Amino acid sequence: MRKTIQDLAIAGAQPAFGSPLHVGRPNIGNRDRLMERINDMLDRRWLSNAGVYVTELEQRLADMLGVEHCIAMCNGTVALEIVIRALELEGEVIVPSLTFVATAHALQWQQIKPVFCDIDPESCTIDSARIEELITPRTTGIIGVHLWGRPCDTDALQKIAKTHNLSLLYDAAHALGVTSSGKMIGGFGDAEVFSFHATKFINSFEGGAVTTNDPELASRIRLMKNFGFSGYDNVVYIGTNGKMPEVSAAMGLTSLESMDEFIAINYRNYLAYKEGVKDIPGIRLLPYSQEEQTNYQYIVLILDEEVAGIRRDKLVEVLQKENIIARRYFYPGCHRMEPYRSQQPQAGLVLPQTEKIVTQTIVLPTGTDIDLETISEIVDILQCAIGHAKELNSIIDIQ
Ligand SMILES: Cc1ncc(COP(=O)(O)O)c(C=O)c1O
């Protein structure tokens, strides 16, 4: 147990960890099974274009999520771009600013203005009560983000979309294996988009998928992700290359086979962090709903600087000096990133909750690489730092 600030790396002690602990260090799953699949793929010499692994992954995801159509993609960002185009969105689309920048970029990339909406501070997802005031004659859609695996208020969003005749798309990059009112994320809105990027708890190295119950939309997306080809030499649509390669699908299938184990480890870690930080003043662990199924893949601390007596960025610095690469997701909010900062300098005025939370979050490492001993070490560092906040502030200020 650390007793004084001299025990912290920021004050000159040895870092707690010899190598960096990253948020989103990949879960690997059964390596032998992965290699078997890769060898099989090489033997068959079929590396892309509707291979057996991509087809199997699409089927498995559709079955698991209870949706009619699943289209695997090269990554979540291109999947978003393609669905946005397939839905014929244009003009303005309402999105939360508190998200990974890809959600906004996927719109801006095709000359659609992202109109930033504030979040509900409890769920950290788009505040449905703030959407209607942002609708203009140019609005064509809404993108909800199930941030950190917390489902959006899908009922409220559906109602708004229906009333105003808007498309409704979900960025479900964080929400594989999550339910909303007992129903799996994947079948809400017009379509949902998943990411299987290496940092996601189920990964395919790079990868993503679109799920939808709309057969026409699904077939447009399938055409668009393959240059618009409908059979040999027959291009019937404008398209791009959004295909997932077989090697990614092999990894995705292998990851999925370990999904229960990954979630169990995430849950164990979540409970350990929850217990560990419960008495630390000024720190709150963002809770997961007990009523819904979830993946527990993000450990998000909310810091009340007044109570803790230390600024969020300083606490992050303390952790990083110990080789705990804590992150400030999603600082500073899309509206404060380019090109949005220049194009919409007033956007922050309607985003008070977003502006507040981006100064409070600390995302900590979890996943299969993090054990209970590591968590108790991290908790001990947090305890020591906040217990000596005053001294620490002056030390860091002098440096
Ligand atoms: C909320 C969110 N949306 C979209 C993406 C983009 O997914 P990808 O990295 O697969 O392109 C990510 C993360 O990577 C994300 O966190």
XYZ file of C-alpha atoms in Angstrom, residues 40 42 54 83 141 145 172 185 203 220-221 234 290 302 305 314 339 369 374:
19
model
C -7.465 -23.638 -43.956
C -4.535 -20.348 -47.149
C -17.170 -13.946 -43.831
C -25.119 2.928 -44.490
C -31.631 11.527 -39.949
C -24.485 6.017 -30.271
C -23.275 0.247 -31.978
C -28.842 -4.230 -29.950
C -12.145 -8.050 -32.615
C -28.091 -1.826 -51.346
C -25.402 -2.058 -48.677
C -22.351 -6.125 -63.960
C -28.383 -4.737 -13.780
C -16.273 10.097 -13.424
C -12.619 17.538 -9.153
C -3.450 15.622 -13.377
C -13.292 20.660 -38.942
C -4.918 -8.784 -19.991
C -3.408 -5.274 -11.300
